[in-house]
XYZ file of C-alpha atoms in Angstrom:
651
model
C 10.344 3.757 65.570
C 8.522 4.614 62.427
C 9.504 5.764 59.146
C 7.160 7.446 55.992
C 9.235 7.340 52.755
C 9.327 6.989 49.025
C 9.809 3.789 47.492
C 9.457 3.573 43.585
C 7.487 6.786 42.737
C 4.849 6.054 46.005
C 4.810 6.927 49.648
C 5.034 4.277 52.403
C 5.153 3.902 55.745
C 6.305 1.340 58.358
C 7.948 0.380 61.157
C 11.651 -0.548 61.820
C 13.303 -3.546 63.120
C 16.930 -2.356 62.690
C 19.471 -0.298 60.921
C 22.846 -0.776 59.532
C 24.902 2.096 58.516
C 22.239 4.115 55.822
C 20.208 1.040 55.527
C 16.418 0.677 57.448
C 14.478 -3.201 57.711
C 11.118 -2.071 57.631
C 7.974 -3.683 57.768
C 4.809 -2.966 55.648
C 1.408 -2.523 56.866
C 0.718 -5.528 55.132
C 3.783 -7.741 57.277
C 6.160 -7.682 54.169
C 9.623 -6.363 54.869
C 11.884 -4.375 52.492
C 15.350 -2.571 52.900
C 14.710 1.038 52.904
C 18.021 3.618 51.898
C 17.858 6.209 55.013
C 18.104 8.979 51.777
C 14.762 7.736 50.691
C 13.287 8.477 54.418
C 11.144 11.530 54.923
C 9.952 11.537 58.314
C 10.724 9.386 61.760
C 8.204 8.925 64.243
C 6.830 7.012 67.203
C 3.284 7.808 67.202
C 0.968 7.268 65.683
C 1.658 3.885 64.287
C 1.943 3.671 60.592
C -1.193 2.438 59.784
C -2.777 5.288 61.411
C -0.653 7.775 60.071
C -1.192 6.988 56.111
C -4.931 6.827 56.985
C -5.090 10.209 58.625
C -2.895 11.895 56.547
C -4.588 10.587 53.298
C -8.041 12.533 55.212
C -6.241 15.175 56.032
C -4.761 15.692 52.536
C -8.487 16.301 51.161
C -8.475 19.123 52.906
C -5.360 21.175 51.548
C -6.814 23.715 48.965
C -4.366 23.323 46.410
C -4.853 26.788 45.361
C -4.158 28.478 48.388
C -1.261 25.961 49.301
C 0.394 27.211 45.360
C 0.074 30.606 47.244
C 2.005 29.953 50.353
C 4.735 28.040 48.540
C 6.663 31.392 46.975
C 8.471 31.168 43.674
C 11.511 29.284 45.089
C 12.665 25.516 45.294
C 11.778 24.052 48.772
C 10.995 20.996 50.931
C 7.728 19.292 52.107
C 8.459 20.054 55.745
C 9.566 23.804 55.385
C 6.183 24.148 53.555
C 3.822 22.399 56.300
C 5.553 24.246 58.678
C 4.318 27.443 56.935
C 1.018 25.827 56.021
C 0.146 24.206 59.728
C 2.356 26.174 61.636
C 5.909 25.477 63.259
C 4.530 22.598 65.205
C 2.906 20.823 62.186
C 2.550 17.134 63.280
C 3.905 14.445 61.665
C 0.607 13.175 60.312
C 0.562 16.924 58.867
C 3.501 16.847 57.311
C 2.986 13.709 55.379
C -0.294 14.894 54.528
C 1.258 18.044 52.926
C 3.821 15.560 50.961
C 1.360 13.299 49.996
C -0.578 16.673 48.064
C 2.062 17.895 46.640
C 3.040 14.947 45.210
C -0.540 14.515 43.749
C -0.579 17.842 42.104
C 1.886 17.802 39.548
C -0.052 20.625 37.430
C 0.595 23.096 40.367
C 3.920 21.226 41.730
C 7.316 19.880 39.927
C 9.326 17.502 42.121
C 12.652 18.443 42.707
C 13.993 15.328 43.928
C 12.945 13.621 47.573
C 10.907 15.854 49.365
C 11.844 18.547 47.282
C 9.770 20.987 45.386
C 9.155 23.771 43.504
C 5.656 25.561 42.289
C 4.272 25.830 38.614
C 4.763 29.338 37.166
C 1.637 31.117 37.285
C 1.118 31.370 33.160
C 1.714 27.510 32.797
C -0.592 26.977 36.331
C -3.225 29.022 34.408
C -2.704 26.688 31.013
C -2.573 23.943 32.473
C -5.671 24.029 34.714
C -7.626 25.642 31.424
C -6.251 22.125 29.501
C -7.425 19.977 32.508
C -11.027 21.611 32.362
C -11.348 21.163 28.792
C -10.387 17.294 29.159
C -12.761 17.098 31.815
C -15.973 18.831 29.743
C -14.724 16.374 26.643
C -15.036 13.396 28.828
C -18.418 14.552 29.940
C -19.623 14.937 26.778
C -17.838 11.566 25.938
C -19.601 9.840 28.435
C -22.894 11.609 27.365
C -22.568 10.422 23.695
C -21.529 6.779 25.580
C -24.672 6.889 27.229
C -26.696 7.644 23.663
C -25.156 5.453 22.048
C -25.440 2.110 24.748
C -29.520 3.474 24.019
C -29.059 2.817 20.512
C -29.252 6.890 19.317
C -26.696 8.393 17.645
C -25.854 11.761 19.323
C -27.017 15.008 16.809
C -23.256 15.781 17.194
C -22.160 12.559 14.700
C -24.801 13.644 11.692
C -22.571 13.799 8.804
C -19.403 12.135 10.406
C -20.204 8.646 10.934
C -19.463 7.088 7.259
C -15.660 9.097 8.515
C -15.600 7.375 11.823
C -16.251 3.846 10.033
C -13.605 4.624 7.154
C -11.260 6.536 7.970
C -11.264 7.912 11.544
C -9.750 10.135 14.180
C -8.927 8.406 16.733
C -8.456 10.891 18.783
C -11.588 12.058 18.831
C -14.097 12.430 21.614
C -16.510 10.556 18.906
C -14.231 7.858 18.111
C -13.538 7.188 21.679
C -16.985 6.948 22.706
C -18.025 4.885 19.561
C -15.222 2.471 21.067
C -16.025 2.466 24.587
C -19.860 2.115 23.508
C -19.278 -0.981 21.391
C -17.403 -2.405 23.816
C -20.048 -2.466 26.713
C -22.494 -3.412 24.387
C -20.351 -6.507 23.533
C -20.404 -5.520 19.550
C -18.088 -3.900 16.939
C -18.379 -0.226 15.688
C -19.888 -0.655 12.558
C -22.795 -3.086 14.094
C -23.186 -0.711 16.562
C -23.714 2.233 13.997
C -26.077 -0.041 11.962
C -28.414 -0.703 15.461
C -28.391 3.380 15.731
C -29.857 3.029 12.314
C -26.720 5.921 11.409
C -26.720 4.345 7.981
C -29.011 2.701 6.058
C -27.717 -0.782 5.339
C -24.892 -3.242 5.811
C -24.625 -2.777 1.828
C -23.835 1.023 2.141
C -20.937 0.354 4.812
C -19.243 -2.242 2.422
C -19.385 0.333 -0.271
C -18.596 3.435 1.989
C -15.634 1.267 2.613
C -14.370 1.136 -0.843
C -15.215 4.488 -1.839
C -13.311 5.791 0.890
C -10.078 4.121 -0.136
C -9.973 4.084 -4.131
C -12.653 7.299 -4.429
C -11.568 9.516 -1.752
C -12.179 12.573 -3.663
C -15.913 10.825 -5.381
C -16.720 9.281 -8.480
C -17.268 11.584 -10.480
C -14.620 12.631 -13.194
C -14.690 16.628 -12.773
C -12.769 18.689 -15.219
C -12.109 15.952 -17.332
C -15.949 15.262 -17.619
C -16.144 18.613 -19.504
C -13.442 17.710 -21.266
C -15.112 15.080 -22.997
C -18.273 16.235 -24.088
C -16.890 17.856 -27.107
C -14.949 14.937 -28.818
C -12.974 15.481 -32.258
C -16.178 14.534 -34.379
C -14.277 15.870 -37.456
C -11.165 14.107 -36.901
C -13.432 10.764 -36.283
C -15.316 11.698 -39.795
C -12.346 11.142 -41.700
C -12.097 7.639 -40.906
C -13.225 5.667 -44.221
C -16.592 4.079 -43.744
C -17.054 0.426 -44.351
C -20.536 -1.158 -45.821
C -20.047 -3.608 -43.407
C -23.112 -4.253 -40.785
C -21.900 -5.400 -37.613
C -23.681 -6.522 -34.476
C -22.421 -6.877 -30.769
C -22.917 -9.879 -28.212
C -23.437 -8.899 -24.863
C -25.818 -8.922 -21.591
C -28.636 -6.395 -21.223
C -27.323 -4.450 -18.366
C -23.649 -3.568 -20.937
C -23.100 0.018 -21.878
C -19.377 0.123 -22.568
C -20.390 -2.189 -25.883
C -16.280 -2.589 -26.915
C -16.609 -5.705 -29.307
C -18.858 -6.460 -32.534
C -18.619 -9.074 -35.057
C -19.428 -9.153 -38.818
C -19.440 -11.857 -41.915
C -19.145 -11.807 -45.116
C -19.212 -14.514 -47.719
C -16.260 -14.898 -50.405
C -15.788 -17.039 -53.425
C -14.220 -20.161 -53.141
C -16.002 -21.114 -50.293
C -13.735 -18.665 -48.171
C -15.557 -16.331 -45.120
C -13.909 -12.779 -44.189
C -14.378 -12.546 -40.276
C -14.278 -9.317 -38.298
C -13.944 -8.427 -35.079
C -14.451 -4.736 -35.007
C -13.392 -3.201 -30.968
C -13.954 0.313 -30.137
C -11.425 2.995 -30.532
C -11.235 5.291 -27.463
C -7.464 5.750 -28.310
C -8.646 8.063 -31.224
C -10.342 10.674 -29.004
C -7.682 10.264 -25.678
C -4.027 11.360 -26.264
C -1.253 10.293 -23.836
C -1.477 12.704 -20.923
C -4.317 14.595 -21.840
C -6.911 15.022 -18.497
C -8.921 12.266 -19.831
C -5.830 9.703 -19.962
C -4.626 10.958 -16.519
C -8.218 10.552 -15.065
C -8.362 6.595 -16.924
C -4.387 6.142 -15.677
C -5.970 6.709 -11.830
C -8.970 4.475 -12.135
C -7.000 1.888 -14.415
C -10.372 0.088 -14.787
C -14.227 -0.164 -15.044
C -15.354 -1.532 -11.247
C -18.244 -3.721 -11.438
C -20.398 -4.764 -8.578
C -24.159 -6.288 -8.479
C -26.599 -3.638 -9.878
C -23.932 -1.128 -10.391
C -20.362 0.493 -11.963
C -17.902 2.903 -11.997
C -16.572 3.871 -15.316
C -12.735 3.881 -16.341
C -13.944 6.965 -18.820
C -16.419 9.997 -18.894
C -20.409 8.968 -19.485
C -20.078 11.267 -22.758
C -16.608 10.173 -24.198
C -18.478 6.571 -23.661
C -21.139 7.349 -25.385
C -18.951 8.674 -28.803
C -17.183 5.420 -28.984
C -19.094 2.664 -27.349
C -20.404 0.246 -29.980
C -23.928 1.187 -30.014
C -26.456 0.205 -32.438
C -27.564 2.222 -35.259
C -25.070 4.602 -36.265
C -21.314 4.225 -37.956
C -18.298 3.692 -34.635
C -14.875 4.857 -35.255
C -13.185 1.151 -34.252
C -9.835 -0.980 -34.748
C -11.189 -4.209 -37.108
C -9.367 -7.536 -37.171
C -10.177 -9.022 -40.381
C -9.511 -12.929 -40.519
C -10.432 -14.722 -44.077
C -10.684 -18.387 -43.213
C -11.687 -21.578 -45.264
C -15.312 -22.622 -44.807
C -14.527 -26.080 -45.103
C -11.531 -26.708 -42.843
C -11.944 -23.366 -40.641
C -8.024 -22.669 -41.352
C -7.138 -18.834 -41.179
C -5.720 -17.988 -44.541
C -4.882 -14.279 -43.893
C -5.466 -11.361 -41.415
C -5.840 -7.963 -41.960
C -5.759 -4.733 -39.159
C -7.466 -1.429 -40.381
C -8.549 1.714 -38.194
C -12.370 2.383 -40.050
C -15.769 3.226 -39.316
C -18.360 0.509 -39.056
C -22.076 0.583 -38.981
C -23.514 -1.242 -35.706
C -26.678 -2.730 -37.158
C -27.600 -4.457 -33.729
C -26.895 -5.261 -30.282
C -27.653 -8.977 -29.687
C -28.240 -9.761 -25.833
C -26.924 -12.681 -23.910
C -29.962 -12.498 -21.536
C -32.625 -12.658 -24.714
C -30.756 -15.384 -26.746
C -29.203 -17.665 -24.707
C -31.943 -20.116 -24.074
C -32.640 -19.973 -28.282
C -29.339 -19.698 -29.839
C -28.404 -23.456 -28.349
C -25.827 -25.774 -30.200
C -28.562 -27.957 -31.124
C -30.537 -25.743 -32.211
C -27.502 -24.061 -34.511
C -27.242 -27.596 -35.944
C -30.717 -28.199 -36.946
C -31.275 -24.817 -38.238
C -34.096 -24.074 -35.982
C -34.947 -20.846 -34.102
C -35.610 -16.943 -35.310
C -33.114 -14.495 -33.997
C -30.948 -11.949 -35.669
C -27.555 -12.929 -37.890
C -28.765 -16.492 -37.123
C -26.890 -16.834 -40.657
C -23.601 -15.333 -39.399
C -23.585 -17.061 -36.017
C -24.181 -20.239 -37.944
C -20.810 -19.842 -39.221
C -18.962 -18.295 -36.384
C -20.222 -21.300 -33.938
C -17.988 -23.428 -36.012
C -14.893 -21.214 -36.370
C -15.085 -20.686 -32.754
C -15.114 -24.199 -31.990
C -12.300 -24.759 -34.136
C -10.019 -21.614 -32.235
C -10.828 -23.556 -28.786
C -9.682 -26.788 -30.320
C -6.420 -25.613 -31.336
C -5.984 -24.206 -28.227
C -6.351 -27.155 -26.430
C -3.758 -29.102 -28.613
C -1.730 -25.939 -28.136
C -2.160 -26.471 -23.745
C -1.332 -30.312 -24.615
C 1.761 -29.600 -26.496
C 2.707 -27.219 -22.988
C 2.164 -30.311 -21.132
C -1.345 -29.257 -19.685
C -4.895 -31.025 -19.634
C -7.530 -29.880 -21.632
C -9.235 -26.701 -19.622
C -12.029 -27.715 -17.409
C -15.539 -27.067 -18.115
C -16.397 -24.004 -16.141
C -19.395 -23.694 -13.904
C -22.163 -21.489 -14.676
C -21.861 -17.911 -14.199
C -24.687 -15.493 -13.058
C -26.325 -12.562 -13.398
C -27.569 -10.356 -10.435
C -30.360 -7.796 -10.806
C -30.536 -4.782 -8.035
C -33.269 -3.213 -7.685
C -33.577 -1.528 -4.153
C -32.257 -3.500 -1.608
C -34.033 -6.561 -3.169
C -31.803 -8.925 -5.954
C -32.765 -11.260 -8.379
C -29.965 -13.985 -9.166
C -29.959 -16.243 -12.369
C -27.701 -18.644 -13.720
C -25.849 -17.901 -17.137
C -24.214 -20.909 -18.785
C -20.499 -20.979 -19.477
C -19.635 -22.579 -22.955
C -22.835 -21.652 -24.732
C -22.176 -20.831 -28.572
C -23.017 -17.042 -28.159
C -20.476 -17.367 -24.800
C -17.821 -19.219 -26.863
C -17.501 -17.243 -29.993
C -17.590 -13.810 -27.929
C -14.346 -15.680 -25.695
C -12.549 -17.198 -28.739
C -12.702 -14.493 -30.941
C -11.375 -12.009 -28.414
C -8.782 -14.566 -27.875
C -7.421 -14.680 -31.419
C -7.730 -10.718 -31.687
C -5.688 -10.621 -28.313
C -2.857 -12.980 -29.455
C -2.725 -11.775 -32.984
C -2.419 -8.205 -32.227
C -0.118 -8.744 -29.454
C 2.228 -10.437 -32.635
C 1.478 -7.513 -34.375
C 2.843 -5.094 -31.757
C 6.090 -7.562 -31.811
C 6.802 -7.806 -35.075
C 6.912 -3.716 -35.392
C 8.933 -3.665 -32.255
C 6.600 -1.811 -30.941
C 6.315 -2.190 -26.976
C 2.712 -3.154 -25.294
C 1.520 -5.036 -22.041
C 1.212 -8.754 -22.109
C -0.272 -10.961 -20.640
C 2.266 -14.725 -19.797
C 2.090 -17.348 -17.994
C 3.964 -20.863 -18.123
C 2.871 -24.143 -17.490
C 5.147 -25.284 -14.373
C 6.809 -23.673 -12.222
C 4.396 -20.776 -9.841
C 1.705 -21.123 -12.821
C 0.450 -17.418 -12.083
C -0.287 -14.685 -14.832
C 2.105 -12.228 -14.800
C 1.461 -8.673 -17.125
C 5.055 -8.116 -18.651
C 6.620 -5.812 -21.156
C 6.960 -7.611 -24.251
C 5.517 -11.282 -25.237
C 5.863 -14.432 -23.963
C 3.328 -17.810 -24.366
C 0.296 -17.781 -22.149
C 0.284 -21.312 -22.417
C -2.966 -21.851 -19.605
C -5.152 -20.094 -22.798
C -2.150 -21.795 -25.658
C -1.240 -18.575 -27.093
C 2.259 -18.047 -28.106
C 1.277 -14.402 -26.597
C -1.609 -12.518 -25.247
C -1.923 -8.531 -25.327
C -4.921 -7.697 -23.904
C -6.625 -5.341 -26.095
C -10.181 -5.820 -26.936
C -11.862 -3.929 -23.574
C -10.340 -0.245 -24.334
C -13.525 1.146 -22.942
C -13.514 -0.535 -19.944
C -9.403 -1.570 -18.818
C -6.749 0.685 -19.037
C -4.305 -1.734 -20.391
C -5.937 -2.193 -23.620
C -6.401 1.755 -24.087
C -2.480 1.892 -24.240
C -2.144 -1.424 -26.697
C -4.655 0.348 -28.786
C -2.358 3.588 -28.965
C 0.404 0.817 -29.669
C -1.551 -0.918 -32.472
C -2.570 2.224 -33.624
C 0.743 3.461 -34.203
C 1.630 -0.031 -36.078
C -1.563 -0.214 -38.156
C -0.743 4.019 -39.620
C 2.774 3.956 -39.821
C 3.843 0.231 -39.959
C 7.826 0.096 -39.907
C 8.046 3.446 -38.385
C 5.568 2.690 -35.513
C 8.397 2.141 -33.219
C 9.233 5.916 -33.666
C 5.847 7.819 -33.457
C 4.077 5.440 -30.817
C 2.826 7.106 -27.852
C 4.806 5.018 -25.734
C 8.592 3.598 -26.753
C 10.754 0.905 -25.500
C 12.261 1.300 -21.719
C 9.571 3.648 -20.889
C 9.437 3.960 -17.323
C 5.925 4.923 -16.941
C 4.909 1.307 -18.937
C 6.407 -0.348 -16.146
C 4.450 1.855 -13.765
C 1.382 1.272 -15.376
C 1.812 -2.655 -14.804
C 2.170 -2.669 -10.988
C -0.331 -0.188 -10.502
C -2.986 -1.837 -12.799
C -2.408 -5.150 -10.852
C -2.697 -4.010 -7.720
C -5.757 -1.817 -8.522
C -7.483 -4.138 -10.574
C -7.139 -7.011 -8.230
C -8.759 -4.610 -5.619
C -11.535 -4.149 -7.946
C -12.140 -7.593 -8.365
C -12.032 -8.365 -4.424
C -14.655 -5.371 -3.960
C -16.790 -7.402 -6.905
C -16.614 -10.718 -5.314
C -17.171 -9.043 -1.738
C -19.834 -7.485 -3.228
C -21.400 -10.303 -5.021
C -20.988 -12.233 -1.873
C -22.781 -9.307 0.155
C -25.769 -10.331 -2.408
C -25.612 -13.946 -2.137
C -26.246 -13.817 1.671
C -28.847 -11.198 1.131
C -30.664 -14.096 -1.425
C -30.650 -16.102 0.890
C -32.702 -13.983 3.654
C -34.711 -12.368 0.875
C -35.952 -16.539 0.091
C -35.888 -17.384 3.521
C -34.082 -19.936 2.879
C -33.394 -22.659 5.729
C -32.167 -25.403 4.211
C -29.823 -25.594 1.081
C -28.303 -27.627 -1.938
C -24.683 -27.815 -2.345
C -21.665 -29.589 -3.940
C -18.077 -30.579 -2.414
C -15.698 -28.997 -4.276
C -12.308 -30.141 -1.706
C -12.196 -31.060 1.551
C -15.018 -29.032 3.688
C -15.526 -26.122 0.916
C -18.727 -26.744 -0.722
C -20.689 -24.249 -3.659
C -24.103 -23.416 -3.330
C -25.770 -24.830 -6.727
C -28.657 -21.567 -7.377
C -26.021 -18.651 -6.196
C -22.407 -18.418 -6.804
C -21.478 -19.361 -3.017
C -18.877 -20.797 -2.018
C -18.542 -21.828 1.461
C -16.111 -23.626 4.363
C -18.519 -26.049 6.701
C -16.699 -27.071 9.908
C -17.215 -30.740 10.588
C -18.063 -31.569 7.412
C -16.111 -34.946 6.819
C -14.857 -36.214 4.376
C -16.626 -36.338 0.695
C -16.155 -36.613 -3.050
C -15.949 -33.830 -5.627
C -19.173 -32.757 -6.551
C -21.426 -35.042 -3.694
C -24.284 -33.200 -3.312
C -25.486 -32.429 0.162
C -28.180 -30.431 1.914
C -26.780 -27.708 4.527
C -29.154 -26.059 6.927
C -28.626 -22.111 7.169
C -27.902 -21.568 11.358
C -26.771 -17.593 10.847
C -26.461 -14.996 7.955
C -23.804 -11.886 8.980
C -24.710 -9.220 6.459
C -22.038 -6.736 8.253
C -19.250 -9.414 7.875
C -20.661 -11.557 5.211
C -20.551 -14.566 6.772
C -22.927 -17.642 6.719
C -22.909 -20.420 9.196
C -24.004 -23.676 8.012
C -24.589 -27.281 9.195
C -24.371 -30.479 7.466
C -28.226 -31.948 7.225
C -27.742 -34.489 4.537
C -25.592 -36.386 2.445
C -27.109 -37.535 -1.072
C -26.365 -40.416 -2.462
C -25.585 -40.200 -6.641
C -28.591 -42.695 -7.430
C -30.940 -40.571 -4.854
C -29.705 -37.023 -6.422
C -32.087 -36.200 -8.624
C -35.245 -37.863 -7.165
C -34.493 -35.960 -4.223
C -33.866 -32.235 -5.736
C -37.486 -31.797 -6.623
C -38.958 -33.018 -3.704
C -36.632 -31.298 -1.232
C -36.843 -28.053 -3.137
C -39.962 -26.686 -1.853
C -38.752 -27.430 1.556
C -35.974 -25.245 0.993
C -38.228 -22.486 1.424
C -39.755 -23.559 4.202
C-alpha cells in the first residue's frame, strides 16, 4: 500500500511497512523512513508506485488552467478530492487527484488552505488584485533585470539620470534601481559606488566623497536662503557709531583666507613700555540671538574646510561687512595688552568694542620664507610692519615660555615640536601640496597671541559672572578637551582657562563668547543681567553637544578630504616609490604630504627611521594606499641617500 500526504507544509508520497493505531511507517522515495499521523494522509493507493505517482502528477499538474479550475471550485469551503472529482470526473484517478492537490496548493493567490486537503477559493475582487499586483512585480523584475543587464555592460540605464548621487547617499531600498544596482555589483564582484564610477554616472571618486557629506550635514544645500537676504543690508549706522581708533592694524594669514577674524597693531609708549592689540572681528554686532542669521550659524555651528574649498558658518555679504579686510575702518572687539619692552611682563589689559583701520593683510604664503627668526634678529629683510613684528616675535616667545613653565608646574613636558603643516591648492581635479612650517615667528605670534586673548577674555567673562563656553582639560586622568560651562585650567596649552573667542567669523562658539564679552565690556557689573545668554541656560548646554559632535564631523570630512588629495598626489607624480618616517610600531608619515599610513609587515623600527615604501595600489573610492617596505635607511646614510633616491621616486 501507498500513501500521498503532507508532511511540514510539502506533499509526499511513499510506501507503507505497517500501521499502529493512527500511526503509518513509511518509506521515502529516497529509502528514508518517517512516522506519518493517518490525519496527515490524503490518498491510499496500490498503483502506481510512489515514485511514479509524484512524477505524473507533478506533469499532470501543468496542465490545470488555474483560471478555469477557480471557476469550477464555487464560492464554498471544500476538499481536494470533491474538486477533482468535478474537475476529472467521478472516476478521477489517484494520480489526478494528487495532481489537483498539488495545484491548489501552489496557487495561493487563487486558493486559501483550509486545513488538510481543505480549501476554499479567493474572492473574485481580491483574485483580480492580486493577479494585477503579481503582474506588476513581474514587469518590475523585467525591467530590473534589464537595468541588471546595462549595468553588468557598464551603462547606466536613462531611467537613473538624476537619481544616482540618491542611490549612493541616501537610498530606497526598495527600489527596482537599488535592487538592480545591488544585484549588478554583486556579479560584477564590486561595490555600488565603484560600480557607478565604471558607468562613468559621476564624475569622480572626489564628487562621491563630497556627495556623501552634503547629503548628511547639507540635505537641504549650501546655500543660506532667506537668511542670505537677510544679510545684505547690515546696520551700517549702528556700526558708524562705534568710535574710530587712529590705530593701523594689519592681519596674518594664508592667501586662500577670507573670513580675516584677527589683526594685530603696536604702538610705542614712554618708558620703554609697548601697547599690544589684538583687534578680532565683531559679527556679534550685526547678529542678535535668534535672529535668521543666528539660527542659520546655530545649524552649521562652523566654517567646513576641505582642500580647495569651504562652506561658510555666515552669509558671503554679512562676511564681507565684518571680515578684517584691508583698507577700510572694521567694527571689532580689541584686547589691548601694555607690556614692558625690556622684560616682556604684561603690565595692564584693556577690552574696548571700536573701529579699527586694517592697513594690510600680511600673507603666510608670501612671508614665510623672509620673515625667519634669523633674519628678525639681524634686522635683515623688506616686508611690511617688519618694525612691529620685530617686537611681537619677542613677546610671543615670551607667552609660549610661560606657558611651558605653566604645563611643568601641571606636571607635563614641554609641548612637542609639531610637524610641518601644508597647504593644498585645487585647481580642477589636479592639486598642488606644499609644506608650511609650524613654529615660524609669523606662525607663533598669530598662535600665542590668540592664546592670551582666549584665556584673558575667558577671565573676563568670569569675573562678571557672566556665563560662556570653555574650553578644559587636565593633565591626568582621560587627558581629553572637554567644552564646559564655566572655566576651568586647560593645562595641555597652561591656561588657568580658555574661552575660545577669537574665530567669531568662522566657529559658532566664539560668536556667543563675543555676545558674552560684549555684554561685559558695555555694561560691566550689570553684564550678568543684559547678556544674551544667562546662567543655567538650557540652550548653552545644547549648543556644546551639538558643536562637538558637528564640528568633529567637520574635521573628519577635512582630514578625509585631505587624505582623498594625498592619494590623488601621489598618482598625479606617479609616484612608485616613497620616503617615510616611523612614527610607532608599523604607522609611518609620508615626509612631502601629510600621510599617514599602517604598513603590514613592517617590523620593528625607531621613531623617526626613515624608510623607502614602494606604492603597490592607490583606492581613490576608499582612500586607501597599499604599500611595501623597500628600504630601511640607516641615520649616517639618510641624507646622502634623499637626493639621490629622489629622482627615482618619480620613476
Amino acid at each position: 500500500m501507498n500513501v500521498f500526504f503532507e508532511d511540514s507544509g510539502s506533499f509526499k508520497a511513499g510506501t507503507v511497512l505497517s500501521r499502529q493505531n493512527e500511526t503509518l511507517q513509511v518509506e521515502l522515495l529516497g529509502g528514508r523512513r518517517i512516522k506519518v499521523k493517518g490525519k496527515d494522509v490524503l490518498l491510499e493507493f496500490s498503483a502506481p508506485t510512489a515514485a511514479e505517482l509524484m512524477q505524473s502528477a507533478e506533469t499532470c499538474a501543468q496542465t490545470i488552467e488555474l483560471d478555469f479550475l477557480w471557476e469550477c471550485a464555487g464560492t464554498d469551503e471544500f476538499n481536494f478530492a470533491a474538486l477533482a472529482e468535478e474537475y476529472f470526473g467521478m472516476q478521477a484517478t489517484s494520480v489526478e487527484r494528487a495532481a489537483l492537490a498539488l495545484r491548489l496548493h501552489s496557487a495561493p493567490v487563487y486558493f486559501r488552505r483550509k486545513g488538510r486537503g481543505q480549501y476554499q477559493r479567493a474572492p473574485e475582487e481580491q483574485l483580480k488584485a492580486a493577479l494585477a499586483a503579481l503582474e506588476r512585480r513581474s514587469q518590475q523584475a523585467a525591467l530590473q533585470a534589464t537595468y541588471e543587464a546595462e549595468l553588468t555592460a557598464h551603462r547606466l540605464p536613462a531611467a537613473f539620470e538624476g537619481k544616482v548621487l540618491t542611490l549612493l547617499t541616501k537610498p530606497d531600498k526598495n527600489s527596482i534601481e537599488h535592487k538592480a544596482l545591488e544585484a549588478a555589483a554583486s556579479a560584477c564582484g564590486t561595490s555600488v559606488a565603484q560600480l557607478i564610477l565604471d558607468c562613468g554616472a559621476i564624475p569622480s571618486a572626489r564628487a562621491l566623497h563630497e556627495s556623501r557629506f552634503l547629503a548628511e550635514y547639507f540635505p537641504h544645500g549650501i546655500g543660506f536662503g532667506p537668511a542670505a537676504a537677510y544679510s545684505e543690508q547690515p546696520a551700517e549706522s549702528m556700526l558708524a557709531e562705534r568710535p574710530a581708533t587712529e590705530i593701523q592694524a594689519f592681519s596674518i594669514d594664508d592667501l586662500s583666507t577670507t573670513e580675516i577674524d584677527d589683526a594685530f597693531s603696536v604702538e610705542w609708549l614712554a618708558n620703554g613700555r609697548l601697547r599690544i592689540g589684538v583687534h578680532i572681528a565683531a559679527p556679534a554686532l550685526g547678529i542678535a540671538r535668534d535672529d535668521i542669521i543666528d539660527l542659520q550659524a546655530r545649524t552649521r555651528l562652523s566654517t567646513v574646510y576641505v582642500p580647495g574649498d569651504k562652506i561658510t558658518m555666515l552669509p558671503a555679504a554679512l562676511v564681507d561687512t565684518f571680515t578684517l579686510k584691508e583698507g577700510g575702518l572694521r567694527p571689532v572687539l580689541s584686547f589691548y595688552t601694555i607690556i614692558d619692552s625690556a622684560t616682556q611682563d604684561i603690565v595692564a589689559t584693556e577690552t574696548r568694542v571700536e573701529r579699527v583701520f586694517i592697513a594690510h593683510n600680511l600673507r603666510h604664503n608670501l612671508l614665510e620664507a623672509t620673515v625667519t627668526a634669523e633674519a628678525i634678529a639681524a634686522g635683515e629683510g623688506a616686508y611690511p610692519y617688519k618694525k612691529e613684528i620685530a617686537v611681537l616675535w619677542p613677546f610671543a616667545q615670551a607667552l609660549y615660555e610661560k606657558r611651558q613653565q605653566a604645563r611643568i608646574n601641571y606636571g607635563l613636558k614641554r609641548e612637542t615640536p609639531r610637524h610641518a603643516d601644508f597647504n593644498f591648492a585645487i585647481e580642477g581635479e589636479s592639486v598642488s601640496i606644499t609644506p608650511r612650517r609650524r613654529g615660524s615667528p609669523l606662525d607663533l605670534i598669530v598662535a600665542e597671541l590668540a592664546i592670551l586673548v582666549n584665556s584673558s577674555w575667558g577671565a573676563l567673562l568670569a569675573k562678571y559672572g557672566v556665563p560662556g563656553i570653555y574650553r578644559a582639560q587636565r593633565a591626568f586622568g582621560l587627558n581629553r578637551t572637554r567644552m564646559q560651562i564655566g572655566p576651568a585650567p586647560h593645562e595641555g596649552l597652561g591656561v588657568e582657562q580658555y574661552a575660545w573667542s577669537t574665530s567669531p567669523l568662522r566657529r559658532y562658539i566664539d560668536l556667543v563668547n563675543q555676545w558674552q564679552l560684549l555684554a561685559c565690556v558695555q555694561h560691566g557689573v550689570a553684564a550678568k543681567l543684559v547678556a544674551p545668554f544667562k546662567p543655567k541656560d538650557v540652550d548653552l548646554y545644547a549648543i556644546v553637544q551639538n558643536f562637538e559632535d558637528t564640528y568633529q564631523a567637520y574635521a573628519d570630512h577635512q582630514n578625509r578630504m585631505e587624505r582623498f588629495w594625498c592619494l590623488r598626489w601621489l598618482k598625479q607624480e606617479k609616484r612608485k616609490r616613497v620616503l617615510a618616517s616611523v612614527i610607532k610600531g608599523d604607522l609611518v608619515r609620508f615626509d612631502e604630504i601629510p600621510l599617514l599610513l599602517h604598513v603590514p609587515g613592517l617590523g620593528v623600527h625607531a621613531r623617526d627611521t626613515k624608510l623607502w615604501l614602494d606604492i603597490l595600489a592607490i583606492d581613490e573610492l576608499n582612500i586607501e594606499v597599499s604599500c611595501r617596505l623597500s628600504q630601511v635607511l640607516e641615520v649616517s646614510e639618510t641624507q646622502e641617500n634623499l637626493t639621490g633616491d629622489a629622482a627615482a621616486s618619480c620613476a
